[in-house]
Amino acid sequence: MAITQAMCTSFKVDLLNGIHAFGTTVARAGTTADTMYMALYTSSATLDATTTAYSATNEVSGTGYVAGGQALTTVAPTSSGTTAFLDFDNETWTSSTITARGALIYNSTQSNKSVAVLDFGSDKTSTAGDFTVVFPTADASNAIIRIA
């Protein structure tokens, strides 16, 4: 079992097919932005670029965590130079007791299609405290989702 950080391959294909709607301004007529979620996983999970959708298999459980994870607040897509990028606000599970090795960002509006896998590098634990996922700086070199 392994978690490997990646932008999911199915997400890349979905982008070309116009499946995902990020941000607050959506180009598709009559459409609002999709809802993105982050689910947390144990070290027993297998998540990588081939992950196509959310699954509860090896998802964390514990105080302060609900299966499926939490909705993310999307920062509007933007660009710098020739790179477009997208960011999310940091996500916190308050007063939680959980241990996670990684996460899956997925689109709950679009049949739970996967977006990206996050590898924390090692197990991270909260005990009756906050479990926070801090996203990297939102710029063309560091944002969690970048298209160059």
PDB file of C-alpha atoms in Angstrom:
ATOM      1  CA  MET A   1       0.000   0.000   0.000  1.00  0.00           C
ATOM      2  CA  ALA A   2       1.280   3.445  -0.840  1.00  0.00           C
ATOM      3  CA  ILE A   3       0.155   7.001  -1.249  1.00  0.00           C
ATOM      4  CA  THR A   4       1.897   8.908  -4.029  1.00  0.00           C
ATOM      5  CA  GLN A   5       1.274  12.618  -4.504  1.00  0.00           C
ATOM      6  CA  ALA A   6      -0.133  13.357  -7.961  1.00  0.00           C
ATOM      7  CA  MET A   7      -2.644  15.231 -10.039  1.00  0.00           C
ATOM      8  CA  CYS A   8      -4.949  12.369 -11.032  1.00  0.00           C
ATOM      9  CA  THR A   9      -4.753  11.359 -14.699  1.00  0.00           C
ATOM     10  CA  SER A  10      -8.540  11.053 -14.927  1.00  0.00           C
ATOM     11  CA  PHE A  11      -8.782  14.669 -13.691  1.00  0.00           C
ATOM     12  CA  LYS A  12      -6.599  15.827 -16.581  1.00  0.00           C
ATOM     13  CA  VAL A  13      -8.899  14.079 -19.065  1.00  0.00           C
ATOM     14  CA  ASP A  14     -11.971  15.476 -17.267  1.00  0.00           C
ATOM     15  CA  LEU A  15     -10.559  19.003 -17.630  1.00  0.00           C
ATOM     16  CA  LEU A  16     -10.333  18.558 -21.390  1.00  0.00           C
ATOM     17  CA  ASN A  17     -13.914  17.305 -21.381  1.00  0.00           C
ATOM     18  CA  GLY A  18     -15.119  20.339 -19.396  1.00  0.00           C
ATOM     19  CA  ILE A  19     -16.248  18.284 -16.391  1.00  0.00           C
ATOM     20  CA  HIS A  20     -14.949  20.312 -13.420  1.00  0.00           C
ATOM     21  CA  ALA A  21     -16.086  23.849 -12.541  1.00  0.00           C
ATOM     22  CA  PHE A  22     -13.802  25.630 -10.054  1.00  0.00           C
ATOM     23  CA  GLY A  23     -13.968  29.092  -8.514  1.00  0.00           C
ATOM     24  CA  THR A  24     -16.898  31.437  -8.267  1.00  0.00           C
ATOM     25  CA  THR A  25     -17.205  32.384 -11.943  1.00  0.00           C
ATOM     26  CA  VAL A  26     -18.167  29.496 -14.180  1.00  0.00           C
ATOM     27  CA  ALA A  27     -18.146  29.731 -17.955  1.00  0.00           C
ATOM     28  CA  ARG A  28     -20.798  27.045 -18.493  1.00  0.00           C
ATOM     29  CA  ALA A  29     -24.182  28.727 -18.804  1.00  0.00           C
ATOM     30  CA  GLY A  30     -26.510  28.032 -15.898  1.00  0.00           C
ATOM     31  CA  THR A  31     -23.772  26.361 -13.859  1.00  0.00           C
ATOM     32  CA  THR A  32     -22.403  27.143 -10.429  1.00  0.00           C
ATOM     33  CA  ALA A  33     -19.018  26.071  -9.126  1.00  0.00           C
ATOM     34  CA  ASP A  34     -18.678  22.418  -8.169  1.00  0.00           C
ATOM     35  CA  THR A  35     -18.073  21.390  -4.559  1.00  0.00           C
ATOM     36  CA  MET A  36     -14.633  19.962  -3.826  1.00  0.00           C
ATOM     37  CA  TYR A  37     -13.974  17.769  -0.794  1.00  0.00           C
ATOM     38  CA  MET A  38     -10.879  16.466   0.941  1.00  0.00           C
ATOM     39  CA  ALA A  39     -10.920  12.998   2.491  1.00  0.00           C
ATOM     40  CA  LEU A  40      -8.103  11.754   4.739  1.00  0.00           C
ATOM     41  CA  TYR A  41      -6.531   8.284   4.473  1.00  0.00           C
ATOM     42  CA  THR A  42      -4.436   5.910   6.558  1.00  0.00           C
ATOM     43  CA  SER A  43      -1.083   4.475   5.501  1.00  0.00           C
ATOM     44  CA  SER A  44      -2.951   1.340   4.342  1.00  0.00           C
ATOM     45  CA  ALA A  45      -4.536   3.252   1.452  1.00  0.00           C
ATOM     46  CA  THR A  46      -3.399   2.991  -2.149  1.00  0.00           C
ATOM     47  CA  LEU A  47      -3.772   6.395  -3.805  1.00  0.00           C
ATOM     48  CA  ASP A  48      -1.854   7.720  -6.819  1.00  0.00           C
ATOM     49  CA  ALA A  49      -2.257   9.206 -10.300  1.00  0.00           C
ATOM     50  CA  THR A  50      -4.503   6.274 -11.304  1.00  0.00           C
ATOM     51  CA  THR A  51      -7.095   7.047  -8.589  1.00  0.00           C
ATOM     52  CA  THR A  52     -10.336   7.929 -10.380  1.00  0.00           C
ATOM     53  CA  ALA A  53     -12.873   8.566  -7.584  1.00  0.00           C
ATOM     54  CA  TYR A  54     -13.391   8.881  -3.842  1.00  0.00           C
ATOM     55  CA  SER A  55     -13.579   5.609  -1.944  1.00  0.00           C
ATOM     56  CA  ALA A  56     -14.074   4.999   1.777  1.00  0.00           C
ATOM     57  CA  THR A  57     -11.537   2.144   1.715  1.00  0.00           C
ATOM     58  CA  ASN A  58      -8.806   2.887   4.282  1.00  0.00           C
ATOM     59  CA  GLU A  59     -10.234   6.324   4.998  1.00  0.00           C
ATOM     60  CA  VAL A  60      -9.397   7.548   8.510  1.00  0.00           C
ATOM     61  CA  SER A  61     -11.922   7.345  11.319  1.00  0.00           C
ATOM     62  CA  GLY A  62     -11.968   8.961  14.701  1.00  0.00           C
ATOM     63  CA  THR A  63     -13.343  11.761  16.805  1.00  0.00           C
ATOM     64  CA  GLY A  64     -14.038  14.895  14.782  1.00  0.00           C
ATOM     65  CA  TYR A  65     -13.867  13.173  11.382  1.00  0.00           C
ATOM     66  CA  VAL A  66     -16.840  12.223   9.201  1.00  0.00           C
ATOM     67  CA  ALA A  67     -16.508   9.765   6.315  1.00  0.00           C
ATOM     68  CA  GLY A  68     -16.129  11.655   3.049  1.00  0.00           C
ATOM     69  CA  GLY A  69     -14.072  14.398   4.644  1.00  0.00           C
ATOM     70  CA  GLN A  70     -14.884  18.087   4.449  1.00  0.00           C
ATOM     71  CA  ALA A  71     -15.814  20.568   1.760  1.00  0.00           C
ATOM     72  CA  LEU A  72     -12.934  22.760   0.606  1.00  0.00           C
ATOM     73  CA  THR A  73     -13.119  26.486  -0.002  1.00  0.00           C
ATOM     74  CA  THR A  74     -11.731  27.064  -3.480  1.00  0.00           C
ATOM     75  CA  VAL A  75      -9.687  30.147  -4.204  1.00  0.00           C
ATOM     76  CA  ALA A  76     -10.568  31.415  -7.680  1.00  0.00           C
ATOM     77  CA  PRO A  77      -8.353  30.069 -10.473  1.00  0.00           C
ATOM     78  CA  THR A  78      -5.828  32.579 -11.801  1.00  0.00           C
ATOM     79  CA  SER A  79      -2.586  32.676 -13.773  1.00  0.00           C
ATOM     80  CA  SER A  80       0.926  34.048 -13.747  1.00  0.00           C
ATOM     81  CA  GLY A  81       2.973  34.072 -16.914  1.00  0.00           C
ATOM     82  CA  THR A  82       2.003  30.940 -18.821  1.00  0.00           C
ATOM     83  CA  THR A  83       0.916  28.921 -15.766  1.00  0.00           C
ATOM     84  CA  ALA A  84      -2.676  28.706 -14.575  1.00  0.00           C
ATOM     85  CA  PHE A  85      -3.167  27.627 -10.972  1.00  0.00           C
ATOM     86  CA  LEU A  86      -5.758  26.910  -8.341  1.00  0.00           C
ATOM     87  CA  ASP A  87      -5.600  26.896  -4.572  1.00  0.00           C
ATOM     88  CA  PHE A  88      -7.781  25.977  -1.617  1.00  0.00           C
ATOM     89  CA  ASP A  89      -8.011  27.485   1.853  1.00  0.00           C
ATOM     90  CA  ASN A  90      -6.266  25.423   4.529  1.00  0.00           C
ATOM     91  CA  GLU A  91      -8.592  22.761   5.912  1.00  0.00           C
ATOM     92  CA  THR A  92      -8.976  21.997   9.636  1.00  0.00           C
ATOM     93  CA  TRP A  93     -10.740  19.195  11.474  1.00  0.00           C
ATOM     94  CA  THR A  94     -11.279  20.750  14.905  1.00  0.00           C
ATOM     95  CA  SER A  95     -11.105  18.851  18.196  1.00  0.00           C
ATOM     96  CA  SER A  96     -10.185  15.691  16.322  1.00  0.00           C
ATOM     97  CA  THR A  97      -8.353  12.507  17.213  1.00  0.00           C
ATOM     98  CA  ILE A  98      -7.142  11.019  13.932  1.00  0.00           C
ATOM     99  CA  THR A  99      -4.029   9.760  12.171  1.00  0.00           C
ATOM    100  CA  ALA A 100      -3.654  10.297   8.422  1.00  0.00           C
ATOM    101  CA  ARG A 101      -0.894   9.563   5.880  1.00  0.00           C
ATOM    102  CA  GLY A 102      -2.490  11.368   2.932  1.00  0.00           C
ATOM    103  CA  ALA A 103      -5.589  12.850   1.364  1.00  0.00           C
ATOM    104  CA  LEU A 104      -7.720  12.847  -1.758  1.00  0.00           C
ATOM    105  CA  ILE A 105      -9.245  15.991  -3.207  1.00  0.00           C
ATOM    106  CA  TYR A 106     -12.369  15.057  -5.128  1.00  0.00           C
ATOM    107  CA  ASN A 107     -15.380  16.654  -6.816  1.00  0.00           C
ATOM    108  CA  SER A 108     -18.566  15.699  -4.970  1.00  0.00           C
ATOM    109  CA  THR A 109     -20.708  17.474  -7.566  1.00  0.00           C
ATOM    110  CA  GLN A 110     -19.360  15.274 -10.362  1.00  0.00           C
ATOM    111  CA  SER A 111     -19.850  11.719  -9.033  1.00  0.00           C
ATOM    112  CA  ASN A 112     -16.922  12.027  -6.586  1.00  0.00           C
ATOM    113  CA  LYS A 113     -14.351  12.195  -9.396  1.00  0.00           C
ATOM    114  CA  SER A 114     -10.782  12.470  -8.139  1.00  0.00           C
ATOM    115  CA  VAL A 115      -8.725  15.635  -8.571  1.00  0.00           C
ATOM    116  CA  ALA A 116      -5.450  15.184  -6.682  1.00  0.00           C
ATOM    117  CA  VAL A 117      -3.713  12.918  -4.185  1.00  0.00           C
ATOM    118  CA  LEU A 118      -1.730  14.444  -1.308  1.00  0.00           C
ATOM    119  CA  ASP A 119       1.069  12.502   0.381  1.00  0.00           C
ATOM    120  CA  PHE A 120       1.916  13.855   3.846  1.00  0.00           C
ATOM    121  CA  GLY A 121       5.283  12.042   3.852  1.00  0.00           C
ATOM    122  CA  SER A 122       4.545  10.261   7.126  1.00  0.00           C
ATOM    123  CA  ASP A 123       1.629   9.677   9.473  1.00  0.00           C
ATOM    124  CA  LYS A 124       0.270  12.902  10.958  1.00  0.00           C
ATOM    125  CA  THR A 125      -1.754  12.741  14.164  1.00  0.00           C
ATOM    126  CA  SER A 126      -4.043  14.968  16.190  1.00  0.00           C
ATOM    127  CA  THR A 127      -5.197  14.019  19.679  1.00  0.00           C
ATOM    128  CA  ALA A 128      -8.213  16.004  20.900  1.00  0.00           C
ATOM    129  CA  GLY A 129      -6.892  18.930  18.870  1.00  0.00           C
ATOM    130  CA  ASP A 130      -6.879  20.447  15.415  1.00  0.00           C
ATOM    131  CA  PHE A 131      -5.759  18.460  12.379  1.00  0.00           C
ATOM    132  CA  THR A 132      -4.892  21.024   9.699  1.00  0.00           C
ATOM    133  CA  VAL A 133      -3.850  20.513   6.090  1.00  0.00           C
ATOM    134  CA  VAL A 134      -1.863  23.558   4.988  1.00  0.00           C
ATOM    135  CA  PHE A 135      -1.810  24.134   1.250  1.00  0.00           C
ATOM    136  CA  PRO A 136       1.320  25.537  -0.421  1.00  0.00           C
ATOM    137  CA  THR A 137       1.623  29.141  -1.549  1.00  0.00           C
ATOM    138  CA  ALA A 138      -0.829  29.975  -4.314  1.00  0.00           C
ATOM    139  CA  ASP A 139       1.520  30.907  -7.121  1.00  0.00           C
ATOM    140  CA  ALA A 140       2.711  29.539 -10.467  1.00  0.00           C
ATOM    141  CA  SER A 141       5.553  27.584  -8.848  1.00  0.00           C
ATOM    142  CA  ASN A 142       3.894  26.136  -5.766  1.00  0.00           C
ATOM    143  CA  ALA A 143       0.080  25.997  -5.951  1.00  0.00           C
ATOM    144  CA  ILE A 144      -1.436  22.561  -5.359  1.00  0.00           C
ATOM    145  CA  ILE A 145      -2.933  22.486  -8.887  1.00  0.00           C
ATOM    146  CA  ARG A 146      -0.876  24.023 -11.690  1.00  0.00           C
ATOM    147  CA  ILE A 147      -1.166  23.769 -15.445  1.00  0.00           C
ATOM    148  CA  ALA A 148       1.899  25.026 -17.274  1.00  0.00           C
TER     149      ALA A 148
END
